[in-house]
mmCIF file of C-alpha atoms in Angstrom:
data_model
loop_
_atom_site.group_PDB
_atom_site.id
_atom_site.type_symbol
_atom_site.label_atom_id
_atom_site.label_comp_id
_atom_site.label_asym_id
_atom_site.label_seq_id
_atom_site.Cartn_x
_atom_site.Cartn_y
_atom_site.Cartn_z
ATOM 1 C CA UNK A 23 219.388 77.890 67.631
ATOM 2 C CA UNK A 24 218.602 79.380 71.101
ATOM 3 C CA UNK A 25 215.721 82.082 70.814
ATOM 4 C CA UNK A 26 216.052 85.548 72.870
ATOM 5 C CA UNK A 27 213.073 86.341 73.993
ATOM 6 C CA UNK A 28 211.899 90.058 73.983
ATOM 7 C CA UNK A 29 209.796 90.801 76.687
ATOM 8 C CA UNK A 30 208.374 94.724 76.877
ATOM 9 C CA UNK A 31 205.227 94.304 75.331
ATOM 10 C CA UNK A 32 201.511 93.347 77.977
ATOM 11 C CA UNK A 33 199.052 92.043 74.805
ATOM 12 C CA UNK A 34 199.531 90.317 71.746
ATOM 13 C CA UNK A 35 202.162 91.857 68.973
ATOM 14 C CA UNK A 36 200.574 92.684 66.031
ATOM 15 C CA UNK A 37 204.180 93.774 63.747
ATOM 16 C CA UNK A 38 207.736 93.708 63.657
ATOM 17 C CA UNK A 39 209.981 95.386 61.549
ATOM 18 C CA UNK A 40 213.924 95.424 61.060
ATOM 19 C CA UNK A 41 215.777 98.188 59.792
ATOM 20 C CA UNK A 42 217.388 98.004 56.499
ATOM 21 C CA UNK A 43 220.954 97.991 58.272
ATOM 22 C CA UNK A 44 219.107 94.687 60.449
ATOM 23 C CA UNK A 45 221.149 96.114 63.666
ATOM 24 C CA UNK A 46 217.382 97.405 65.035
ATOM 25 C CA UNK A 47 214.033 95.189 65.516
ATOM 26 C CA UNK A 48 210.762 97.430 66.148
ATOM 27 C CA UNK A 49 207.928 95.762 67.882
ATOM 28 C CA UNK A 50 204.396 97.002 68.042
ATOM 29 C CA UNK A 51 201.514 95.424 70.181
ATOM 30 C CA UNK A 52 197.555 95.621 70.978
ATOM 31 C CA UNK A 53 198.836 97.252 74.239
ATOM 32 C CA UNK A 54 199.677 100.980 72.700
ATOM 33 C CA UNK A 55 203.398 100.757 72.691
ATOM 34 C CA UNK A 56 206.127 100.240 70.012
ATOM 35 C CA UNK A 57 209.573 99.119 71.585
ATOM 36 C CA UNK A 58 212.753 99.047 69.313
ATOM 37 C CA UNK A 59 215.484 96.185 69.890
ATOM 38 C CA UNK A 60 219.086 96.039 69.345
ATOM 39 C CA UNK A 61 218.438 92.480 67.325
ATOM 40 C CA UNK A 62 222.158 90.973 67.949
ATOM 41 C CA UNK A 63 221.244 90.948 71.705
ATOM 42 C CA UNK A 64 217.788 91.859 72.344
ATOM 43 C CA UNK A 65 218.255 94.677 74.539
ATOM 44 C CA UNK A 66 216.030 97.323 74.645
ATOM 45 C CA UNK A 67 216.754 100.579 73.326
ATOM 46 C CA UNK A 68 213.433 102.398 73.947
ATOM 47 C CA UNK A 69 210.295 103.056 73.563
ATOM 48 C CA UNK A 70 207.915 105.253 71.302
ATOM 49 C CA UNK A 71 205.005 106.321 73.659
ATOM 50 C CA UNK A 72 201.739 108.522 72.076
ATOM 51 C CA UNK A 73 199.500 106.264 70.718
ATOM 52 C CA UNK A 74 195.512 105.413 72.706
ATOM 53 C CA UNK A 75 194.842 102.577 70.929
ATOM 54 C CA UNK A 76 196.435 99.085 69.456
ATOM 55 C CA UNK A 77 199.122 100.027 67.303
ATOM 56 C CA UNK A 78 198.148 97.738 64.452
ATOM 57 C CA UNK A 79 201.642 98.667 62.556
ATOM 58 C CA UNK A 80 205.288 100.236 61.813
ATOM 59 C CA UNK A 81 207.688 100.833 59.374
ATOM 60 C CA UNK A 82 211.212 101.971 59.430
ATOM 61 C CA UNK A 83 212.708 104.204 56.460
ATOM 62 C CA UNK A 84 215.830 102.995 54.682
ATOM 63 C CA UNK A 85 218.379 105.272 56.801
ATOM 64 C CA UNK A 86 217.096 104.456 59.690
ATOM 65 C CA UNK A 87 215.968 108.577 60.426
ATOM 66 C CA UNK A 88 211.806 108.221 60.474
ATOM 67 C CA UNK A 89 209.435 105.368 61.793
ATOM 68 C CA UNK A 90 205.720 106.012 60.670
ATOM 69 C CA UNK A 91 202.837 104.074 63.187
ATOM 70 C CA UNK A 92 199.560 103.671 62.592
ATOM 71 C CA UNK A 93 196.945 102.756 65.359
ATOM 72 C CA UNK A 94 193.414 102.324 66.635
ATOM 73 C CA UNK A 95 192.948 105.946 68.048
ATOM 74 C CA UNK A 96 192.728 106.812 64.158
ATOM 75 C CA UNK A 97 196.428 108.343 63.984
ATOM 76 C CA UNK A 98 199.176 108.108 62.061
ATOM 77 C CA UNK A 99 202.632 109.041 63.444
ATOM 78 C CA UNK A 100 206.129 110.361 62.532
ATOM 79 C CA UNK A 101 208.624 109.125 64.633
ATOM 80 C CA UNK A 102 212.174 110.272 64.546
ATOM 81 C CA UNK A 103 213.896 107.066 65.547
ATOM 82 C CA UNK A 104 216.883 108.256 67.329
ATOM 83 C CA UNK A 105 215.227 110.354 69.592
ATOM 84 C CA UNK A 106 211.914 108.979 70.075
ATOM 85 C CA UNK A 107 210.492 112.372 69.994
ATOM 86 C CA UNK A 108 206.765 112.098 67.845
ATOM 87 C CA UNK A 109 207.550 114.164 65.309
ATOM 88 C CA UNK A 110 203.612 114.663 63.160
ATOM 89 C CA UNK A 111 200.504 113.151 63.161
ATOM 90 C CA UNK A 112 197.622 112.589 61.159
ATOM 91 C CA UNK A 113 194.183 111.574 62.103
ATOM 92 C CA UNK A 114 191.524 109.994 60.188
ATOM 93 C CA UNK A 115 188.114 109.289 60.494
ATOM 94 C CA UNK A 116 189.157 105.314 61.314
ATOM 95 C CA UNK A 117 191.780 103.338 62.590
ATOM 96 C CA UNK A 118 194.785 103.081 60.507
ATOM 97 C CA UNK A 119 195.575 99.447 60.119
ATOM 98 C CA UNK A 120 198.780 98.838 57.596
ATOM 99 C CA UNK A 121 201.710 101.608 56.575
ATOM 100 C CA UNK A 122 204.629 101.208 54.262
ATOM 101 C CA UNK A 123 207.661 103.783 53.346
ATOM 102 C CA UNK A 124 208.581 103.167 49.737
ATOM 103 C CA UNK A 125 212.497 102.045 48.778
ATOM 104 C CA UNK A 126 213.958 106.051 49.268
ATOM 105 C CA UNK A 127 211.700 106.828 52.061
ATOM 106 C CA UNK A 128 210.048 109.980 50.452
ATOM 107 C CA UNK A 129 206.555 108.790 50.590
ATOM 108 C CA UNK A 130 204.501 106.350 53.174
ATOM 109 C CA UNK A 131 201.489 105.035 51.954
ATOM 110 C CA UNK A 132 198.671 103.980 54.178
ATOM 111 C CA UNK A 133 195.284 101.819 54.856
ATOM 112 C CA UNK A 134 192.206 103.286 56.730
ATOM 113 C CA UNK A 135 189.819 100.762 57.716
ATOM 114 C CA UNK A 136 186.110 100.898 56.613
ATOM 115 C CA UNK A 137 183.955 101.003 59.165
ATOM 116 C CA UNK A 138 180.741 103.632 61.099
ATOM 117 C CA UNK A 139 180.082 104.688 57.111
ATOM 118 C CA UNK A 140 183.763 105.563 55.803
ATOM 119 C CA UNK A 141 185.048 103.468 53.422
ATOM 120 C CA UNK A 142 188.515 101.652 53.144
ATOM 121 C CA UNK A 143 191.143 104.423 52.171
ATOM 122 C CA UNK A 144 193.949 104.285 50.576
ATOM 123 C CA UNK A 145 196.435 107.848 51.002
ATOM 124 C CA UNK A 146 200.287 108.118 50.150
ATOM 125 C CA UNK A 147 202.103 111.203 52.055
ATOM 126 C CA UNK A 148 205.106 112.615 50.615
ATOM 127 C CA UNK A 149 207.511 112.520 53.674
ATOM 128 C CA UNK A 150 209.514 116.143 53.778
ATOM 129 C CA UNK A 151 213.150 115.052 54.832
ATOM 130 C CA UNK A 152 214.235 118.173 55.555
ATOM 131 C CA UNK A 153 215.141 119.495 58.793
ATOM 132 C CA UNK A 154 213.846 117.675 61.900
ATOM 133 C CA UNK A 155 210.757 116.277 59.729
ATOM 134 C CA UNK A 156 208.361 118.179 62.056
ATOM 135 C CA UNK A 157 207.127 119.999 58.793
ATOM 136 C CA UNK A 158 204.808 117.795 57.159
ATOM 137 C CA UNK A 159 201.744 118.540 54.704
ATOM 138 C CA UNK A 160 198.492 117.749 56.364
ATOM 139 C CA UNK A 161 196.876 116.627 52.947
ATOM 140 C CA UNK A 162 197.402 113.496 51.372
ATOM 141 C CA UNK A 163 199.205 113.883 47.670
ATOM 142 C CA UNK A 164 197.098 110.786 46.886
ATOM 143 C CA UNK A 165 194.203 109.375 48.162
ATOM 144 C CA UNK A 166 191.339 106.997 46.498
ATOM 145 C CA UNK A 167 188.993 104.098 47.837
ATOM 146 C CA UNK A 168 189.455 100.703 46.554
ATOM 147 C CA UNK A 169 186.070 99.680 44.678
ATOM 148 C CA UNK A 170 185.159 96.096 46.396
ATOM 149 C CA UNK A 171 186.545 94.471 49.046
ATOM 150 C CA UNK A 172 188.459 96.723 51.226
ATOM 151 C CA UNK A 173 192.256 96.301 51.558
ATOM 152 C CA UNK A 174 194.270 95.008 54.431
ATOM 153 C CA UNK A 175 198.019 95.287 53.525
ATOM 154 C CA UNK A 176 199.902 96.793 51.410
ATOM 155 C CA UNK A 177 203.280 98.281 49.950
ATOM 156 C CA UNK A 178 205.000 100.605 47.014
ATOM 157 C CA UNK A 179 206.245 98.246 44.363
ATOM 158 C CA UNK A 180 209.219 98.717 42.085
ATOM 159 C CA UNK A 181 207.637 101.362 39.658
ATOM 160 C CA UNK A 182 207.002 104.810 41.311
ATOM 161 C CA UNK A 183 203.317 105.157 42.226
ATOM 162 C CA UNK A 184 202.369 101.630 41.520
ATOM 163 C CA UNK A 185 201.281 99.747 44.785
ATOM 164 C CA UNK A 186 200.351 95.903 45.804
ATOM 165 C CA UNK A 187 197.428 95.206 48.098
ATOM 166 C CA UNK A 188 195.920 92.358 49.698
ATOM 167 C CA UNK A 189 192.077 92.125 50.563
ATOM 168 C CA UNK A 190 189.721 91.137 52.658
ATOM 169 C CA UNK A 191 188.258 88.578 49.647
ATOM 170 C CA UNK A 192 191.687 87.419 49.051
ATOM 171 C CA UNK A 193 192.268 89.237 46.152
ATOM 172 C CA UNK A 194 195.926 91.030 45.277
ATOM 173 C CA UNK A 195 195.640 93.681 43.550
ATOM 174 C CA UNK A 196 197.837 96.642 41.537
ATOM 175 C CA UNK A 197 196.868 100.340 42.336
ATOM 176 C CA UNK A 198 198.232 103.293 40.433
ATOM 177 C CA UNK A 199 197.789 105.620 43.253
ATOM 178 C CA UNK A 200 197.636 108.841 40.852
ATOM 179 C CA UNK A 201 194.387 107.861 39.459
ATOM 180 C CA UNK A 202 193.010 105.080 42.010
ATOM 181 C CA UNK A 203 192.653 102.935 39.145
ATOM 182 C CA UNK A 204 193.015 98.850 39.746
ATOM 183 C CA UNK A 205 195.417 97.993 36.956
ATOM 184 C CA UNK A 206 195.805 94.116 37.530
ATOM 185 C CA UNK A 207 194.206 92.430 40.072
ATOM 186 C CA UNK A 208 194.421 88.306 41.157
ATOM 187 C CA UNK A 209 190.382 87.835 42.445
ATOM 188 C CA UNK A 210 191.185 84.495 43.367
ATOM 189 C CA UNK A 211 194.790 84.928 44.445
ATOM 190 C CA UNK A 212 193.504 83.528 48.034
ATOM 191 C CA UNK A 213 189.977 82.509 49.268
ATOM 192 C CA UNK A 214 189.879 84.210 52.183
ATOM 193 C CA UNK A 215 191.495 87.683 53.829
ATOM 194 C CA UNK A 216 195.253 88.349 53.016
ATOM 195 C CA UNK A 217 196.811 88.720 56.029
ATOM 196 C CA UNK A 218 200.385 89.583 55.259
ATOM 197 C CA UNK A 219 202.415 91.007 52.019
ATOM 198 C CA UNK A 220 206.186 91.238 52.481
ATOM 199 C CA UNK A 221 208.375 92.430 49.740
ATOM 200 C CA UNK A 222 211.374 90.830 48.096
ATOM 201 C CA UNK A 223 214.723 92.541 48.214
ATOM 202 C CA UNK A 224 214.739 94.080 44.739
ATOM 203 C CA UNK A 225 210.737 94.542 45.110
ATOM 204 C CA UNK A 226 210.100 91.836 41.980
ATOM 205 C CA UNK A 227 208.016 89.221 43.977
ATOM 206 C CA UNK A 228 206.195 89.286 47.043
ATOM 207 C CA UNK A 229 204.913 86.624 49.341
ATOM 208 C CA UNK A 230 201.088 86.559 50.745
ATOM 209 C CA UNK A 231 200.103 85.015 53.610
ATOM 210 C CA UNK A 232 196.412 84.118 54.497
ATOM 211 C CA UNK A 233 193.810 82.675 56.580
ATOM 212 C CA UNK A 234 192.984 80.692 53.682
ATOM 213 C CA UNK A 235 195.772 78.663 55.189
ATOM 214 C CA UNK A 236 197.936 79.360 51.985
ATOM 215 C CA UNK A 237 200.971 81.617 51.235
ATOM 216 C CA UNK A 238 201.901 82.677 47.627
ATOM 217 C CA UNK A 239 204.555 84.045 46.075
ATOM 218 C CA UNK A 240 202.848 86.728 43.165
ATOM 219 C CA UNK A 241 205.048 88.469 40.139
ATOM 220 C CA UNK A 242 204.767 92.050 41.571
ATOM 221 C CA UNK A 243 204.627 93.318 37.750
ATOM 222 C CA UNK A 244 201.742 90.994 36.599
ATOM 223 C CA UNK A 245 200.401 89.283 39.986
ATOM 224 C CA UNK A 246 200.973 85.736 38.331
ATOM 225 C CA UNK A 247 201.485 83.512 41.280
ATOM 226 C CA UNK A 248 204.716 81.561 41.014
ATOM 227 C CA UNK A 249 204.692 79.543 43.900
ATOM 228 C CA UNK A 250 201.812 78.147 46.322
ATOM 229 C CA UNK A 251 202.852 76.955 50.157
ATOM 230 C CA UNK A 252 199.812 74.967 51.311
ATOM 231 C CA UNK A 253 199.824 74.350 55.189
ATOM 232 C CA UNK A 254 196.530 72.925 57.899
ATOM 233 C CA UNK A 255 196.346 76.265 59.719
ATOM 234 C CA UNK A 256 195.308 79.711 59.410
ATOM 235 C CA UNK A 257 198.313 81.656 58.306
ATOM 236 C CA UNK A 258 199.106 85.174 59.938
ATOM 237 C CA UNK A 259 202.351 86.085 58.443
ATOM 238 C CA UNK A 260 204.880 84.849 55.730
ATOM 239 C CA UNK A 261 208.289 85.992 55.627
ATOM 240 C CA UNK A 262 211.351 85.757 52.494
ATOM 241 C CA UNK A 263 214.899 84.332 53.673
ATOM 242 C CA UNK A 264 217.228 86.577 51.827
ATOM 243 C CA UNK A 265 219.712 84.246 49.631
ATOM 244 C CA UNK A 266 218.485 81.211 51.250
ATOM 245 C CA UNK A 267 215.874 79.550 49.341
ATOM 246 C CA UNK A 268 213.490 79.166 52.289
ATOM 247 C CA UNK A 269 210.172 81.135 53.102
ATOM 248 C CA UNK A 270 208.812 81.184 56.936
ATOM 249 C CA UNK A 271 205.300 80.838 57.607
ATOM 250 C CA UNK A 272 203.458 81.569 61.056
ATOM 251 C CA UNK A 273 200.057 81.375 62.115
ATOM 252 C CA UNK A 274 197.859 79.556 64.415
ATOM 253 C CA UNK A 275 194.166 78.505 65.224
ATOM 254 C CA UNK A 276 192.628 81.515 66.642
ATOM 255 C CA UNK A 277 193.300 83.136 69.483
ATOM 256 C CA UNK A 278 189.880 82.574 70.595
ATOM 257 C CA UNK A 279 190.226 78.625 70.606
ATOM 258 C CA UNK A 280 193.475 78.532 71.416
ATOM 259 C CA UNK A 281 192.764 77.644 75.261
ATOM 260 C CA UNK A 282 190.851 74.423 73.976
ATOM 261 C CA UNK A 283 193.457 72.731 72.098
ATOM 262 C CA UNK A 284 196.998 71.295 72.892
ATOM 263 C CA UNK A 285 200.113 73.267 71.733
ATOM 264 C CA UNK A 286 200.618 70.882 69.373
ATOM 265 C CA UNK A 287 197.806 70.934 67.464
ATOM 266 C CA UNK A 288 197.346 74.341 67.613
ATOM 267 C CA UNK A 289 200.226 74.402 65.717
ATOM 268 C CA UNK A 290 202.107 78.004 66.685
ATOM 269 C CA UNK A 291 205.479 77.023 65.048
ATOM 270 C CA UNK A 292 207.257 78.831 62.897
ATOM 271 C CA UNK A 293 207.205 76.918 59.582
ATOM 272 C CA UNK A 294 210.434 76.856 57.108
ATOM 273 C CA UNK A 295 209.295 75.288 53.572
ATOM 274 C CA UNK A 296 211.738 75.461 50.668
ATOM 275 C CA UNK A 297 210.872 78.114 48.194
ATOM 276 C CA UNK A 298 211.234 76.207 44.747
ATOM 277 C CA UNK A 299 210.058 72.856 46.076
ATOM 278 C CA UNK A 300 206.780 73.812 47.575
ATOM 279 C CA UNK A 301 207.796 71.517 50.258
ATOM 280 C CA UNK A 302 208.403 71.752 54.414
ATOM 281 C CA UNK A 303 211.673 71.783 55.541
ATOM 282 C CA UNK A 304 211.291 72.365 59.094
ATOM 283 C CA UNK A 305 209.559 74.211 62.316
ATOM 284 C CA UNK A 306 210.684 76.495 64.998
ATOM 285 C CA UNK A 307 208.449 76.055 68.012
ATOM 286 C CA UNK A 308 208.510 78.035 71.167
ATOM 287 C CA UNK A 309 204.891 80.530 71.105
ATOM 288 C CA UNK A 310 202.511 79.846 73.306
ATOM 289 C CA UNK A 311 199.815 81.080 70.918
ATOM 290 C CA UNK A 312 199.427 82.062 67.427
ATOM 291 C CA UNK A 313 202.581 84.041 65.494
ATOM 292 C CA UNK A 314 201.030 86.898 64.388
ATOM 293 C CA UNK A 315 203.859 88.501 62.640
ATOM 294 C CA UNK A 316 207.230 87.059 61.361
ATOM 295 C CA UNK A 317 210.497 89.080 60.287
ATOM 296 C CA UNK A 318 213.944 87.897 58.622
ATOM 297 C CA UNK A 319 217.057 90.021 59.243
ATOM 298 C CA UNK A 320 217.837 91.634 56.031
ATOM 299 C CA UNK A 321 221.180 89.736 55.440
ATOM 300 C CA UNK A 322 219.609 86.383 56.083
ATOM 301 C CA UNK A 323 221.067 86.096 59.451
ATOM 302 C CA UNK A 324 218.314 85.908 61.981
ATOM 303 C CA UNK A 325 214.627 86.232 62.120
ATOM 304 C CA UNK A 326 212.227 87.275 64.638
ATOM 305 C CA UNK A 327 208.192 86.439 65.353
ATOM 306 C CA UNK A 328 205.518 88.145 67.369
ATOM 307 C CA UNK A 329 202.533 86.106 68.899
ATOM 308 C CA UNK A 330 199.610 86.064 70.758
ATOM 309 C CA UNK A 331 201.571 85.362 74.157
ATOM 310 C CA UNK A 332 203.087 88.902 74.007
ATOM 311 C CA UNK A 333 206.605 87.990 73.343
ATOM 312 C CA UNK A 334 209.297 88.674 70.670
ATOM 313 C CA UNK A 335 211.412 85.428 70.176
ATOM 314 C CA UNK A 336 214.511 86.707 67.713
ATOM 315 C CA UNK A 337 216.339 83.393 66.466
ATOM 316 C CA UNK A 338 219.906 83.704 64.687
ATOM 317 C CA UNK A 339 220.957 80.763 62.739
ATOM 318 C CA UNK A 340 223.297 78.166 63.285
ATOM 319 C CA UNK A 341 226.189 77.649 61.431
ATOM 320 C CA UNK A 342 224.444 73.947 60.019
ATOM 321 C CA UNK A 343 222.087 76.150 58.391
ATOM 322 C CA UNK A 344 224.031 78.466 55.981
ATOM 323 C CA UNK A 345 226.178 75.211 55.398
ATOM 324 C CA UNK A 346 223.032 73.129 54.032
ATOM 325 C CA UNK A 347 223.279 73.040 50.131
ATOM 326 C CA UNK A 348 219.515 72.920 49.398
ATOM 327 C CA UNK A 349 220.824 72.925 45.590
ATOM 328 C CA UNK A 350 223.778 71.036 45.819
ATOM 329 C CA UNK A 351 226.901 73.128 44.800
ATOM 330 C CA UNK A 352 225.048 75.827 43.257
ATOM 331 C CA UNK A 353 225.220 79.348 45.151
ATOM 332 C CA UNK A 354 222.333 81.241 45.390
ATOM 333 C CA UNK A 355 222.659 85.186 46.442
ATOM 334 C CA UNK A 356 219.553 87.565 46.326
#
């Protein structure tokens, strides 16, 4: 399993992102830029210039037409994707620090961090599809501020205006974004700040990833955790293998020790443990630094992490690996 390795960024990624087609990988770093892949090969297709500050995070609608930014200048940005051209922005009183379309791509929702006397906010956009997508309403349909610990990721969950966030306590939480009100909420879901929340396929779990040096797997209708993955280092990001019954963890000691320990016991691999069994299967080394983010190819084919170093390292599987029969005969598909 030969990594490419993506080099267009200067400073340390901070998240990647494939389409929902898994033919394009988006890339966005502390050094102002987002790049977009082609993920077979790793060649470079462009890049979205406009942002001032770290661009914290990206997402990618489901046709592949808008990709939404958010950044440390306090923006967030429309991009259309085919042309590059920055297509609306909104600023805010703070930086922007996680975005999310929901499964059509009508409405992003995003996370403003709390700081110089604003709060965290929470605002969903409606998205207006029509045309070249320059038209967009200023206002926020929704917006409320999380009572508490302030959030740090989150996304739209199967039911319409019901989002999952993660906190800076390590509580999960349910939002119904119409009211603000917390319907559910896990306070001791992780003991420390949630770092990562990635979706399953059909939106009905989710996995966590923290610096509690846990990930979890929650119910996204009732935030019961199903499934705990207990590793010896700070976790960054946590990833779902679609019809494989693997989960990919990535993290690191931070970046601030890093230059004091050995690569091997700052231990910057990607880790594969075996969703059912709680237990590791396996690890993917090759950063020279902590992963900071972690992606799997929608179909299962390939996945790609983001560290501290500044590169993109896209792996696609061997053959042995879609072979292995972690359940014997039995056939699992997503």
């Amino acid at each position: 399993m030969r990594p490419i390795l993506l080099q267009g960024h200067e400073r340390s990624l901070t998240q990647i992102k494939f389409n929902s087609d898994g033919d394009l990988l988006f890339s966005c770093s502390k050094d102002h830029v987002i790049n977009v892949w082609y993920s077979h090969n790793g060649e470079r297709l462009g890049t979205y210039d406009g942002h001032n500050g770290t661009v914290w995070t990206t997402d990618v609608d489901p046709q592949s037409r808008f990709m939404i930014s958010g950044a440390a200048d306090n923006t967030l940005k429309l991009w259309a994707v085919q042309s590059g051209k920055c297509l609306y922005t909104w600023e805010f009183p703070t930086a922007v620090k996680r975005v999310a379309f929901n499964d059509k791509g009508t409405q992003v929702v995003c996370i403003t961090e709390q700081r110089m006397g604003h709060q965290c906010a929470i605002r969903v956009f409606d998205i207006n599809q029509e045309g070249d997508g320059t038209k967009q309403s200023k206002e926020p349909r929704y917006m409320f501020n999380p009572i508490g610990s302030k959030a740090t990721v989150c996304a739209f969950t199967l039911s319409p205006d019901i989002i999952i966030t993660g906190h800076e306590s390590g509580k999960v939480a349910l939002f119904d974004v119409r009211t603000g009100d917390e319907i559910e909420s896990n306070e001791r879901a992780h003991s420390e700040v949630v770092t990562d929340l990635q979706l399953s396929k059909d939106r009905t779990y989710c996995i966590t990833s923290s610096k509690d040096k846990a990930a979890r797997i929650h119910d996204t209708k009732n935030l019961m955790v199903i499934k705990t993955f207990n590793t010896e280092t700070p976790l960054n990001s946590a990833a779902l293998a679609p019809n494989r019954p693997y989960v990919l963890l990535g993290g690191g000691q931070e970046a601030m020790s890093v230059t004091t320990t050995s690569l091997r016991q700052g231990k910057f691999e990607t880790r594969f443990w075996h969703k059912v069994f709680e237990e590791e299967i396996g690890r993917v080394k090759g950063h020279f630094g902590p992963i900071n983010t972690i992606a799997v190819h929608p179909d299962g084919t390939s996945y790609a992490s983001g560290g501290e170093d500044g590169f993109v390292r896209v792996h696609h599987f061997d053959e042995s690996y879609f072979r292995a029969k972690p359940y014997g005969d039995l056939e699992i598909i997503d």
